[in-house]
Coordinates of C-alpha atoms in Angstrom, one line a residue:
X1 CA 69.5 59.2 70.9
X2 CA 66.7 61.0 72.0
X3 CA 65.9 64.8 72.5
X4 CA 65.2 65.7 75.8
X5 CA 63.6 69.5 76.6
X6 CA 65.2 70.8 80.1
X7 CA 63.3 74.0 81.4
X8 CA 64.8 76.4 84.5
X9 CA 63.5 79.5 85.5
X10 CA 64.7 81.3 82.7
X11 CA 64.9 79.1 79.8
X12 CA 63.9 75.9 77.8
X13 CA 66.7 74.2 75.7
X14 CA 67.2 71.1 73.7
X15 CA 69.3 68.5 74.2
X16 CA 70.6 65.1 73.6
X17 CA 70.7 62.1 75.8
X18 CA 71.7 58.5 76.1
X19 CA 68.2 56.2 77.0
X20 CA 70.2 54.5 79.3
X21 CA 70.8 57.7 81.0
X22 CA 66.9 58.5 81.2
X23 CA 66.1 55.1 82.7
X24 CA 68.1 55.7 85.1
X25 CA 66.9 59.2 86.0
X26 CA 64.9 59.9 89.3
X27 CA 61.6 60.4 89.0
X28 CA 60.7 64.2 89.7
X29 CA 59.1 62.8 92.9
X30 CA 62.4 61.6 94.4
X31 CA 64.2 64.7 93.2
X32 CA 66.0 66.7 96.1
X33 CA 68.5 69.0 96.7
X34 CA 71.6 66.5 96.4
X35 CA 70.4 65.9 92.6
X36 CA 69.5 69.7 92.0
X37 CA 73.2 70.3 92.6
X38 CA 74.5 68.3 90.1
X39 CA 72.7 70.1 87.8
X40 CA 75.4 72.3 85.5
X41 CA 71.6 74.8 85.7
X42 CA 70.4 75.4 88.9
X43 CA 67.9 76.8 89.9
X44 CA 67.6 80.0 92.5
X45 CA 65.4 78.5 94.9
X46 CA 68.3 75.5 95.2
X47 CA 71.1 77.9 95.5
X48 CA 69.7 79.5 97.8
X49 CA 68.6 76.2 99.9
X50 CA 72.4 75.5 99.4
X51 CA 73.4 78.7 101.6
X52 CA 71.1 78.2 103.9
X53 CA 72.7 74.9 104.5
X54 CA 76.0 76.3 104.8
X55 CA 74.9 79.5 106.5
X56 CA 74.0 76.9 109.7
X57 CA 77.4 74.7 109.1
X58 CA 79.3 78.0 109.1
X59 CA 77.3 79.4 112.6
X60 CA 78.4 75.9 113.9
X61 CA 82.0 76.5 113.0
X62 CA 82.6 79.7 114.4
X63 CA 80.9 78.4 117.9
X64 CA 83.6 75.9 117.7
X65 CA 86.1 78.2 116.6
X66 CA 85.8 80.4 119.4
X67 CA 85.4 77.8 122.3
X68 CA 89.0 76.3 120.8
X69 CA 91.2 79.7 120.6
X70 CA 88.3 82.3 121.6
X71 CA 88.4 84.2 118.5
X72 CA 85.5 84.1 115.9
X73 CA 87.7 83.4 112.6
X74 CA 85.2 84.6 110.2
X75 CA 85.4 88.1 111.3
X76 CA 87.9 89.7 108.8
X77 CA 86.1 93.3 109.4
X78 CA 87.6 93.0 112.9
X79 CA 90.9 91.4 111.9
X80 CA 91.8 94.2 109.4
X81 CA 90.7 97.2 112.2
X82 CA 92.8 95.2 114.7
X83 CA 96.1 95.1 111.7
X84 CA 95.7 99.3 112.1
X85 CA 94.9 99.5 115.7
X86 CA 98.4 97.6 116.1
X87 CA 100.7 98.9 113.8
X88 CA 99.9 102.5 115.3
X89 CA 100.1 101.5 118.6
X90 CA 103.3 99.9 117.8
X91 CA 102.3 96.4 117.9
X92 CA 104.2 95.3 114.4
X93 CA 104.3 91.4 116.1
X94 CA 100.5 91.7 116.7
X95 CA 99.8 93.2 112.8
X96 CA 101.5 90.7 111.2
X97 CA 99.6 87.8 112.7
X98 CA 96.5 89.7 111.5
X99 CA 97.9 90.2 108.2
X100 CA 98.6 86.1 108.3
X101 CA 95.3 85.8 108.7
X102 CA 93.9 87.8 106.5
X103 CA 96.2 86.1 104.0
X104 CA 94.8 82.6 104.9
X105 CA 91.2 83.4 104.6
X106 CA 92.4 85.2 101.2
X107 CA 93.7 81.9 100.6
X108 CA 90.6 79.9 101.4
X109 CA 88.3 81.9 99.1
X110 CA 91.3 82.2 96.1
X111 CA 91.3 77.9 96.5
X112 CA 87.6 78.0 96.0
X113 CA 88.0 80.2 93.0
X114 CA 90.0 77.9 91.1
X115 CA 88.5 74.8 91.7
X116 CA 85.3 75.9 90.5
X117 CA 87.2 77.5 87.2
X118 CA 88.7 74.6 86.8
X119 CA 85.3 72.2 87.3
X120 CA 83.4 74.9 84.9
X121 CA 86.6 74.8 82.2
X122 CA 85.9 70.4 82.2
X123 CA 82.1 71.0 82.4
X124 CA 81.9 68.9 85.2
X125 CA 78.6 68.3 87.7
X126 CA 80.8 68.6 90.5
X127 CA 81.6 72.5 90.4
X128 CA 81.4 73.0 94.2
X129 CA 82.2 69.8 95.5
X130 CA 86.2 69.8 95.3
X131 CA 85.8 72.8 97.8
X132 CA 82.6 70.9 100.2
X133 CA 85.2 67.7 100.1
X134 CA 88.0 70.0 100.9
X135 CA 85.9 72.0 103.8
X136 CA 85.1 68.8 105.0
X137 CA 88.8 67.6 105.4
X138 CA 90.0 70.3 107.0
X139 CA 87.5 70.5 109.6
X140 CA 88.6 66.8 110.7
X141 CA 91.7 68.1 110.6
X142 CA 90.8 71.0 112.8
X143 CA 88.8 68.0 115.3
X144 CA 92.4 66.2 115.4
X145 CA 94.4 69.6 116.2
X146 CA 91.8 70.1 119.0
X147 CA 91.6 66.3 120.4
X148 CA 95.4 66.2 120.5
X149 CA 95.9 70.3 121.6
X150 CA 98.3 69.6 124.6
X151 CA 100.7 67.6 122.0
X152 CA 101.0 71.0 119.9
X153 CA 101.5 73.4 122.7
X154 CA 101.9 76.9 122.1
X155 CA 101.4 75.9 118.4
X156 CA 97.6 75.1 119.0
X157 CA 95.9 78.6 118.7
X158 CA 98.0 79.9 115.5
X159 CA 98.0 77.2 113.7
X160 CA 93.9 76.1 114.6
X161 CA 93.7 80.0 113.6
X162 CA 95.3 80.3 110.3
X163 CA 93.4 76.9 109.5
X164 CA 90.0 78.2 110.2
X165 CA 90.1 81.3 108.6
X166 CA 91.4 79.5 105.6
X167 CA 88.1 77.3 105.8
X168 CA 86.1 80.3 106.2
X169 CA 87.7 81.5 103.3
X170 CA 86.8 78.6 101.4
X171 CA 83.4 78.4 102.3
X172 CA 82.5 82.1 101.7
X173 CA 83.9 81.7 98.2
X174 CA 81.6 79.0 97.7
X175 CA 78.6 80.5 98.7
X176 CA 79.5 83.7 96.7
X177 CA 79.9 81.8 93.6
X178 CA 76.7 80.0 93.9
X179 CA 74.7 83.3 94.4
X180 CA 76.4 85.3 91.9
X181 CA 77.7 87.6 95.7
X182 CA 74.0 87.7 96.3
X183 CA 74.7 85.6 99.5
X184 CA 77.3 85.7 102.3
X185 CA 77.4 83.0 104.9
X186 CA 80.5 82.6 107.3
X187 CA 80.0 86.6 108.6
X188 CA 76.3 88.2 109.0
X189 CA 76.9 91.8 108.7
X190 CA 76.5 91.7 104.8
X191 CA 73.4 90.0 105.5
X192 CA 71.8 92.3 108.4
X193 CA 72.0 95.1 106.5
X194 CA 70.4 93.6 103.3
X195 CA 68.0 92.7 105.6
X196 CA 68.0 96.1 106.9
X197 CA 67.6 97.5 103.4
X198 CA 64.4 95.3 102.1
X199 CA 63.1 96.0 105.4
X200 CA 62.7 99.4 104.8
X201 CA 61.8 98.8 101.5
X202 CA 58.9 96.9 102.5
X203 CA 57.7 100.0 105.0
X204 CA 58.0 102.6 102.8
X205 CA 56.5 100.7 99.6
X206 CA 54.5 97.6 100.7
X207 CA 53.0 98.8 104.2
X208 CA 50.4 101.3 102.0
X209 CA 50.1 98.8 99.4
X210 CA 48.6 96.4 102.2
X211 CA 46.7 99.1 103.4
X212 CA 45.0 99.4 100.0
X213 CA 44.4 95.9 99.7
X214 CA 46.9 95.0 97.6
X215 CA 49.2 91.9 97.7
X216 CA 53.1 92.6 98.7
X217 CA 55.8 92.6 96.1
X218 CA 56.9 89.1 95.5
X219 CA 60.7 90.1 94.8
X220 CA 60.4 92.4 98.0
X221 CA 59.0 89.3 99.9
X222 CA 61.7 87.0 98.4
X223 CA 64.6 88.8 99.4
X224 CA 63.2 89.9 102.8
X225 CA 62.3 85.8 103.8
X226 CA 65.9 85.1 102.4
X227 CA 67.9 87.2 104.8
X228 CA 65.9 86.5 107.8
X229 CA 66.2 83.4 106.7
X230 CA 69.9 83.0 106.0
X231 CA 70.5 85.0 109.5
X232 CA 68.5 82.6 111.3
X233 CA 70.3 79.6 110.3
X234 CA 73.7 81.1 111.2
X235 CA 72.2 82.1 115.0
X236 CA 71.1 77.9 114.9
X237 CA 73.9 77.1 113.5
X238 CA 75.6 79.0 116.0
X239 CA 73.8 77.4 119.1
X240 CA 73.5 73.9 117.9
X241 CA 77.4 74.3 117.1
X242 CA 78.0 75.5 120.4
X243 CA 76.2 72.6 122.6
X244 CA 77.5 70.1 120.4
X245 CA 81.2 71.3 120.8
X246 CA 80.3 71.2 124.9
X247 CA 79.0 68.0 125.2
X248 CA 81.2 66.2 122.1
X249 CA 84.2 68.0 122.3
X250 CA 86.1 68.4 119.5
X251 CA 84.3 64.9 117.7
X252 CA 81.7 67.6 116.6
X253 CA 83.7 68.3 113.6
X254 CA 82.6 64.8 112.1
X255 CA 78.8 65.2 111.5
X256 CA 79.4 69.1 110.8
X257 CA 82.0 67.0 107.9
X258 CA 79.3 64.7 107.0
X259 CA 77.1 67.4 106.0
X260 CA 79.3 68.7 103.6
X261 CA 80.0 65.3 102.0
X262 CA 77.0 64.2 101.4
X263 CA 76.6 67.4 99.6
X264 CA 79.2 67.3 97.4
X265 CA 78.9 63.2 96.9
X266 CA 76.1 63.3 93.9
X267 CA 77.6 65.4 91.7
X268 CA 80.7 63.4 92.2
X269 CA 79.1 60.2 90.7
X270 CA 77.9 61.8 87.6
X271 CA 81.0 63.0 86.6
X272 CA 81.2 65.7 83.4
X273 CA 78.2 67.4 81.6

């Protein structure tokens, strides 16, 4: 048995490990973000990588989304103005699709919610993969419903609906729990006006602190880079999602499904803590 001293941002701690265990450890060298996620302790700067990632998968997702039932299924804001809109207009079939959707992308985040309990409750590595390998299924699933859409009918756009709110659901969850809700990625409004926020922190406070030759908060940088950031890689996400869809059809839910994988496949390996 030998003590081994593990060091995140925050702390050092103590513990104990197997030497078979270390010898097979990656050298710091070879050490990327697949292994950082196995880690039970993470470290922000991999979170945050994380949500980037999914930030771009989720931009792709809505492109597809919307060239399959021309809806973006991640916008819940509109969903519940359009559930009022209808019931006062009279519209009570109308409302309670909105309310069906509302309750699957309720659903999708509630799913992600337990699976990461229950991964936390075993102390197992793999605390956001059950929902990546999940994501992952359904958007094949959501490739098959659109390859085969003439068999389903009339049954394509509700049901291709309800499924991909429930995804974005699931993915939002996701995101959130990594971040401790410091991170949205499936809807961008959140994010603009954080982005908003710091940049008008950085006028009023950095802008004269510049001026004065000083350097520029680092936690005011941080956050600033990360929004514009995480906004960025939904609008690529969005256009790379939106070609691909064009030219491969509905087959561009397999690479958007390998992504997630290969995420969640490490911390499957190792198994619990």
């Amino acid at each position: 048995m030998i003590i081994v001293f593990i060091r995140d941002e925050n702390h050092i701690c103590a513990c104990a490990a197997d030497p078979d265990e270390l010898a097979t450890t990656p050298s710091p060298m070879r050490v990327n973000i697949l292994q950082e996620l196995s880690r039970l302790v993470r470290t922000r700067r991999t979170d945050r990588q994380l949500g980037g990632v999914l930030a771009f998968t989720a931009g792709a997702i809505n492109a597809g989304g919307f060239l399959a039932v021309q809806r973006y299924t991640s916008n819940m804001t509109g969903f519940v103005s359009a559930i009022a809109s209808d019931l006062i207009s009279g519209h009570v079939a109308w409302a309670l699709v909105g309310f069906a959707l509302l309750a699957s992308f309720v659903c999708g985040a509630a799913t992600t919610g337990a699976l990461v309990a229950r991964a936390r409750r075993l102390r197992l590595h793999a605390e956001f993969s059950h929902p990546l390998v999940l994501e992952a299924a359904l958007l094949l699933v959501f490739g098959l419903l659109g390859a085969n859409f003439e068999f389903f009918g009339d049954w394509f756009t509700p049901s291709t609906l309800l499924l991909l709110c429930f995804v974005m659901g699931l993915q939002n969850a996701i995101v959130s729990e990594i971040s401790k809700i410091e991170i949205r990625t499936t809807h961008m409004t959140g994010v603009i006006t954080d982005l908003g926020v710091e940049l008008g922190n950085w006028i009023h406070d950095d802008v004269p602190r510049r001026a004065n030759g000083q350097r520029m908060a680092a936690t005011g940088s941080e956050k600033l880079a990360l929004f514009a950031t995480i906004l960025g890689l939904f609008v690529g996400g969005g256009a790379v999602g939106a070609i691909a869809f064009a030219v491969l059809g509905f087959a561009a839910t397999v690479p958007l499904a390998a992504v997630l994988i290969t995420l969640a496949a490490r911390p499957m390996q190792i198994g619990r803590a």
